PDB file of C-alpha atoms in Angstrom:
ATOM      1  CA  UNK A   1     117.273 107.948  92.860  1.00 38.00           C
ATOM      2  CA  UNK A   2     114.236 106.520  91.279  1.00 43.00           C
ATOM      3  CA  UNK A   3     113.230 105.207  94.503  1.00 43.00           C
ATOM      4  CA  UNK A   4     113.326 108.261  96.742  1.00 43.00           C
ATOM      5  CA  UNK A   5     109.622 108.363  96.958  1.00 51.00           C
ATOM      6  CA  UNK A   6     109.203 104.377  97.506  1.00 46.00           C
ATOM      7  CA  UNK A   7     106.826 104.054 100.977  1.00 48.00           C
ATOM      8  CA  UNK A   8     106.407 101.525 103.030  1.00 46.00           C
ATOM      9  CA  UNK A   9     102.680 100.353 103.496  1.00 49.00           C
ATOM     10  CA  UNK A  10     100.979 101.955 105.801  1.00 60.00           C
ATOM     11  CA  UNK A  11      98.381 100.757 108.392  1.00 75.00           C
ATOM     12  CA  UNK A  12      96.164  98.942 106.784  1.00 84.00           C
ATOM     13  CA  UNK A  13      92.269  97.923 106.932  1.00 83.00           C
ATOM     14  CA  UNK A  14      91.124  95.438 104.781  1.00 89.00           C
ATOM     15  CA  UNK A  15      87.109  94.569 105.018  1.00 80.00           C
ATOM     16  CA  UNK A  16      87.423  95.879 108.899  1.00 81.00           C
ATOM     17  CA  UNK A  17      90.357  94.091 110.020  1.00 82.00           C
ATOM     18  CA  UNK A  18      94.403  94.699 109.904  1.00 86.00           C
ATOM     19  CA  UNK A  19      96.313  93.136 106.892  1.00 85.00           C
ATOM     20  CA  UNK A  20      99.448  92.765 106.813  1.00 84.00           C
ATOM     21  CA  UNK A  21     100.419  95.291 103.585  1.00 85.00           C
ATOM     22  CA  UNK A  22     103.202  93.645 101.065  1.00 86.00           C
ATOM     23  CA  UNK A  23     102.498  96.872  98.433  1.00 90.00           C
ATOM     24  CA  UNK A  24     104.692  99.757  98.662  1.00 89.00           C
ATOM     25  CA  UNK A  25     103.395 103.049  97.259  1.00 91.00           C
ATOM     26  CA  UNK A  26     105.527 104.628  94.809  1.00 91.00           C
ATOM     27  CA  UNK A  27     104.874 108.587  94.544  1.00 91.00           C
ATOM     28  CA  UNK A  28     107.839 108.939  92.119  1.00 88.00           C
ATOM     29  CA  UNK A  29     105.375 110.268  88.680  1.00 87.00           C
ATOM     30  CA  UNK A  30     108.776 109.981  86.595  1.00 89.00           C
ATOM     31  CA  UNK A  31     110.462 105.770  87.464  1.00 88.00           C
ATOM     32  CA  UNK A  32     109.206 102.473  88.063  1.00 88.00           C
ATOM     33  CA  UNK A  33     110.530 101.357  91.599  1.00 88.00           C
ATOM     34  CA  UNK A  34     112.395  98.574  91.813  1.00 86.00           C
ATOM     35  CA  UNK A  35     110.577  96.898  94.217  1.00 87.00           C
ATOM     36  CA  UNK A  36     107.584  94.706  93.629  1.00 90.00           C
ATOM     37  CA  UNK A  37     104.661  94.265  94.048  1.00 93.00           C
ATOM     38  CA  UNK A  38     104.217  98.440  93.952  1.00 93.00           C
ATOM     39  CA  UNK A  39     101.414 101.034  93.523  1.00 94.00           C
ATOM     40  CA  UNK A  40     102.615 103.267  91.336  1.00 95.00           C
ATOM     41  CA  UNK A  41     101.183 106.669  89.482  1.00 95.00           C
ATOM     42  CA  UNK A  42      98.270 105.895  86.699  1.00 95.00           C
ATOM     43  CA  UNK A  43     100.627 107.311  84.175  1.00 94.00           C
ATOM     44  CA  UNK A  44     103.677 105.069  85.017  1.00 93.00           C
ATOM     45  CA  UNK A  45     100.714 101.622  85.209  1.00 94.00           C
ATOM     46  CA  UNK A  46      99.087 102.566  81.734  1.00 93.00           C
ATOM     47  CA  UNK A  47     102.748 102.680  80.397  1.00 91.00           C
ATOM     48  CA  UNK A  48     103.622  99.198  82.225  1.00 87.00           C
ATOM     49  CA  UNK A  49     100.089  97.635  82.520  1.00 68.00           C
ATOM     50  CA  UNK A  50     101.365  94.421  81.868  1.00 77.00           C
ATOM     51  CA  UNK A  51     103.439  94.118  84.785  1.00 81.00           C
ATOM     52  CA  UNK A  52     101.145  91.547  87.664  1.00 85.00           C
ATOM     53  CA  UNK A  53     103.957  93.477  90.519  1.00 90.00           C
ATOM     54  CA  UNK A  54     102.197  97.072  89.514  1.00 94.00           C
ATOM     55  CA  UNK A  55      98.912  98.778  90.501  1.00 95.00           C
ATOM     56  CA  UNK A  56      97.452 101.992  89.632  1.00 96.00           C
ATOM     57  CA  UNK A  57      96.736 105.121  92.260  1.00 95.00           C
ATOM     58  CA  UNK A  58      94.807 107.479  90.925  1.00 96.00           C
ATOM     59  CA  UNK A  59      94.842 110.920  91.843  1.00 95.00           C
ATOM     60  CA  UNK A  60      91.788 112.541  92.723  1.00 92.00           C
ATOM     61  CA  UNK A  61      91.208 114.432  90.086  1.00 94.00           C
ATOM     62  CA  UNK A  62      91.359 111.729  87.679  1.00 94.00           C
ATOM     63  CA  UNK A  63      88.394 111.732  84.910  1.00 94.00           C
ATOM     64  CA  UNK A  64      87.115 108.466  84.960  1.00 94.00           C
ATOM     65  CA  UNK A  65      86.104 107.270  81.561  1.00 95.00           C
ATOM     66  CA  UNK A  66      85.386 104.390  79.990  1.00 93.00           C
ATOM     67  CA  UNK A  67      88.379 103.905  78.263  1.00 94.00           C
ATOM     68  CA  UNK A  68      89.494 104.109  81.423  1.00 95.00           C
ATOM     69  CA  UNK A  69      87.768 102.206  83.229  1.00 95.00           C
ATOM     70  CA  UNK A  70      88.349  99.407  80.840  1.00 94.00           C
ATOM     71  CA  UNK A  71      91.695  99.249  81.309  1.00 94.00           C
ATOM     72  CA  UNK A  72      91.628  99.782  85.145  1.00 95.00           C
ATOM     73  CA  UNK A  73      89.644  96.072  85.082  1.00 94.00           C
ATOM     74  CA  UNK A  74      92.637  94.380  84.455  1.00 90.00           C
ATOM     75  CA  UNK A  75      93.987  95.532  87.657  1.00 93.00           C
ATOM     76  CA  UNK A  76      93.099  93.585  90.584  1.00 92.00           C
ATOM     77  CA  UNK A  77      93.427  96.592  92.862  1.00 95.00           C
ATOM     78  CA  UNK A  78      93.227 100.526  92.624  1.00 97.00           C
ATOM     79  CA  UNK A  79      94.190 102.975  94.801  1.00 97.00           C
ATOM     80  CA  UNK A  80      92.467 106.239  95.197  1.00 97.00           C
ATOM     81  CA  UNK A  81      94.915 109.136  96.728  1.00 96.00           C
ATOM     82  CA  UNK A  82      93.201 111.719  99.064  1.00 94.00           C
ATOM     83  CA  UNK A  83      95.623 114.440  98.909  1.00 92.00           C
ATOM     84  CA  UNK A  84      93.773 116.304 101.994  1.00 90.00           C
ATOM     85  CA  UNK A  85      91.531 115.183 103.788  1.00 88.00           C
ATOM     86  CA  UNK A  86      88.779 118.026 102.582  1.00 88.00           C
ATOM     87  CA  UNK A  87      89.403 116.299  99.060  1.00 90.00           C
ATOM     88  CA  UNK A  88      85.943 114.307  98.477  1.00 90.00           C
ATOM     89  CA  UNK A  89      86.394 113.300  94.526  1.00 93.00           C
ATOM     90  CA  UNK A  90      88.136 109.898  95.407  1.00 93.00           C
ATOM     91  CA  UNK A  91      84.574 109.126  97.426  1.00 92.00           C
ATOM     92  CA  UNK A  92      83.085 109.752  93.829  1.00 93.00           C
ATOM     93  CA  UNK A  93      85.481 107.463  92.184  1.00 96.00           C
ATOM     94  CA  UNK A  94      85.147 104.829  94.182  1.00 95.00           C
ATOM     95  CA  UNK A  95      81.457 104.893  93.804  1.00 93.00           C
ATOM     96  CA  UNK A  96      81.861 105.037  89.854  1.00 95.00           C
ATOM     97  CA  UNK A  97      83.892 102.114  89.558  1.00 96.00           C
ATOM     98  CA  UNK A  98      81.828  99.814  91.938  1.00 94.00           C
ATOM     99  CA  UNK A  99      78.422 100.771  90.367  1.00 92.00           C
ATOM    100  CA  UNK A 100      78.873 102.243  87.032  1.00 93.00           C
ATOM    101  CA  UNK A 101      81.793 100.210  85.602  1.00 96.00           C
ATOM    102  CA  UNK A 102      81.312  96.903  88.191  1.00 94.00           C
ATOM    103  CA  UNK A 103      85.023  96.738  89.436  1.00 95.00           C
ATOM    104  CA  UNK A 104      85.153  93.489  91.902  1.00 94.00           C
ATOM    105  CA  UNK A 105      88.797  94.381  93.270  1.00 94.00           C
ATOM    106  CA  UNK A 106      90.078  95.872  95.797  1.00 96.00           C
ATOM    107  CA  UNK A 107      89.967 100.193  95.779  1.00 97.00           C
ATOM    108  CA  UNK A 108      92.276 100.965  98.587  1.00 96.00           C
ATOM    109  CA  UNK A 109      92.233 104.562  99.755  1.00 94.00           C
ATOM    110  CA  UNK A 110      95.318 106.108 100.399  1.00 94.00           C
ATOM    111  CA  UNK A 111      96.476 109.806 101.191  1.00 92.00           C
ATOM    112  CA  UNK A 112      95.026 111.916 103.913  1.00 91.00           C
ATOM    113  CA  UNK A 113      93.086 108.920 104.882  1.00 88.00           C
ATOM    114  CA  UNK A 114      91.295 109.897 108.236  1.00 85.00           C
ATOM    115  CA  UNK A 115      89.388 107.510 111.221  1.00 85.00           C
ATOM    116  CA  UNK A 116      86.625 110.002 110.761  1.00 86.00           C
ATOM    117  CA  UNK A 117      85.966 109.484 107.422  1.00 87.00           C
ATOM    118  CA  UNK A 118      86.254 105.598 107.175  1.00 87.00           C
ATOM    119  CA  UNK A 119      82.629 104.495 107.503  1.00 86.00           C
ATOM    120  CA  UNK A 120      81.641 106.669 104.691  1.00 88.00           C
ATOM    121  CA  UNK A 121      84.555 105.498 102.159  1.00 87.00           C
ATOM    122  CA  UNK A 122      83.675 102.077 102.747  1.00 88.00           C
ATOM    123  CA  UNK A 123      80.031 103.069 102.003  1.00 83.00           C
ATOM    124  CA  UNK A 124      81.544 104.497  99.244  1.00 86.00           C
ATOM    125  CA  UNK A 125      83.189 100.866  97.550  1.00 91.00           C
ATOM    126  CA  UNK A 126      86.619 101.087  99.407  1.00 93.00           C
ATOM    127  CA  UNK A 127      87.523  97.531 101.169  1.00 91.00           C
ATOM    128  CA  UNK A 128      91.077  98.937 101.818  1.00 91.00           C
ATOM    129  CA  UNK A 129      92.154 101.987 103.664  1.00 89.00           C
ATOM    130  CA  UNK A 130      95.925 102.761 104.272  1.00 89.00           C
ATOM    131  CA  UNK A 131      95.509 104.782 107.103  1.00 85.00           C
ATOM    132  CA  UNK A 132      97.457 108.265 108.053  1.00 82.00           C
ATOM    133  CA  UNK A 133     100.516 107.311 110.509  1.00 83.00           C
ATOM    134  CA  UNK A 134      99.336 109.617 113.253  1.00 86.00           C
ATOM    135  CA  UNK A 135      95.798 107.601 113.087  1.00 80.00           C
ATOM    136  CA  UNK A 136      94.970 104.723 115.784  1.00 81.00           C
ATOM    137  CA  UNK A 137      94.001 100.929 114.446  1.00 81.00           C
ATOM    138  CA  UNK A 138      91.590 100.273 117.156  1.00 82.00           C
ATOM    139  CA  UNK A 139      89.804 104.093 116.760  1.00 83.00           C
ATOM    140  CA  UNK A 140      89.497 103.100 112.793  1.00 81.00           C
ATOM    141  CA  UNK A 141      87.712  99.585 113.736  1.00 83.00           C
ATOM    142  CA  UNK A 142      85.241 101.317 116.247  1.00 83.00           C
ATOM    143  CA  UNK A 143      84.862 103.956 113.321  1.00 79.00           C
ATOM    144  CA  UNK A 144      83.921 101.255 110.742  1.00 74.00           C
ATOM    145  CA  UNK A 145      80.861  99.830 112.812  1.00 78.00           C
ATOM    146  CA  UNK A 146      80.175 103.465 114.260  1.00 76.00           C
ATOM    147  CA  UNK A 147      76.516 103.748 112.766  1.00 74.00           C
ATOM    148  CA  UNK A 148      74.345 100.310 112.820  1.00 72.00           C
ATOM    149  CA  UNK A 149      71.795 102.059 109.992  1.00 68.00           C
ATOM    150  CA  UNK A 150      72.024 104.480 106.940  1.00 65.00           C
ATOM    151  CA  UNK A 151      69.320 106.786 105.672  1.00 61.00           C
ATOM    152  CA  UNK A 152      70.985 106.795 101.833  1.00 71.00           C
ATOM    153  CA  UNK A 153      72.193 104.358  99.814  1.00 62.00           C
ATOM    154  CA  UNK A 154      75.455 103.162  99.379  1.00 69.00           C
ATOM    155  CA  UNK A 155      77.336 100.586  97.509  1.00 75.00           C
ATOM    156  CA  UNK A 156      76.781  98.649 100.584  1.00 74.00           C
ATOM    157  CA  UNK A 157      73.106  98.764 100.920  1.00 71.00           C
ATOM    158  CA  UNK A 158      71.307  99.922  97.442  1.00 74.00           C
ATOM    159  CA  UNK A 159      67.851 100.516  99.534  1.00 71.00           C
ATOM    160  CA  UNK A 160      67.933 104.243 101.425  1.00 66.00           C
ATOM    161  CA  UNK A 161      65.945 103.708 104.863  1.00 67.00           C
ATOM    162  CA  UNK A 162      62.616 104.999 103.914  1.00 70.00           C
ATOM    163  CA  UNK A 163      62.383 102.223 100.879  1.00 74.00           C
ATOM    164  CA  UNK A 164      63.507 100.117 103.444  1.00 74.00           C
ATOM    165  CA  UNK A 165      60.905 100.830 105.772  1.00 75.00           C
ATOM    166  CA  UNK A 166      58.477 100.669 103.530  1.00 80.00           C
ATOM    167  CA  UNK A 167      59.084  97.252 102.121  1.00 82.00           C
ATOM    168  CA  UNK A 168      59.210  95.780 105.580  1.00 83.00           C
ATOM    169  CA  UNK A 169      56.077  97.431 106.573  1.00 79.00           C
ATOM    170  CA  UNK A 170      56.875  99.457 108.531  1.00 66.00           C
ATOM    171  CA  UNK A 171      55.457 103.463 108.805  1.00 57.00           C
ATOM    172  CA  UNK A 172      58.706 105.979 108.797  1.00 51.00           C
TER     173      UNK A 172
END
């Protein structure tokens, strides 16, 4: 059954607030799904990239390139799989495509996707998070606006708070 693995979308966050989620998310490495529009496997989207109904996930331990990367720009939305929750490479891919290759779309975390760790992916260049079915839609909004300042910098704020400080004139 080439759709076995064919999920429906999960909860999901889109710049702080719940979207409605027409992608399914197709874990199935070896068949297209039927169904449209569908993330699907890097392999299977490199193979098909020319199909609009198809996105890429990328698993986490995906070497981004930028042969790559080039191709992933004709995408208008990645996913980036956290296959436990301890797995922090898909924070360092979403920072690499927002800042070293410029990728405007959307980079959707999915996976192990945890309330906890929201604030920091979206610091990270994630503007979509499919969250885990055992986590709580109002917890994850009160988790994206959590902490009102960051010391580092982010994709959100390029300044860390000393520079900041400093700037403004003000002593740290």
């Amino acid at each position: 059954m080439p759709d076995q693995q064919l999920t429906l979308a999960q909860t999901l966050l889109k710049l702080g607030e719940p979207e409605t989620d027409t992608w399914s998310l197709s874990r199935d490495s070896e068949t297209l799904p039927q169904a449209r529009p569908a993330i699907v496997p890097l392999t299977l989207w490199l193979d098909a990239s020319d199909d609009d109904g198809l996105a890429p996930w990328l698993p986490s331990d995906t070497e981004l390139n930028g042969e790559l990367a080039e191709k992933l720009m004709a995408s208008p939305r990645i996913a980036i799989d956290f296959p436990a929750f301890t797995d922090g490479r898909g924070y360092t891919l979403a920072r690499l495509l927002r800042e070293r290759y410029g990728y405007q779309g959307e980079i959707r975390a999915i996976g192990d996707v945890l309330v906890d760790q929201l604030y920091y992916m979206s610091r990270c260049g994630f503007d979509a998070l499919a969250l885990r079915d055992d986590q709580r839609l109002d917890d994850a909004q009160r988790a994206l606006g959590a902490f009102s300042v960051s010391y580092q910098p982010g994709v959100d704020t390029q300044e860390a708070l000393f520079e900041r400080r400093l700037r403004e004139g003000n002593q740290p």
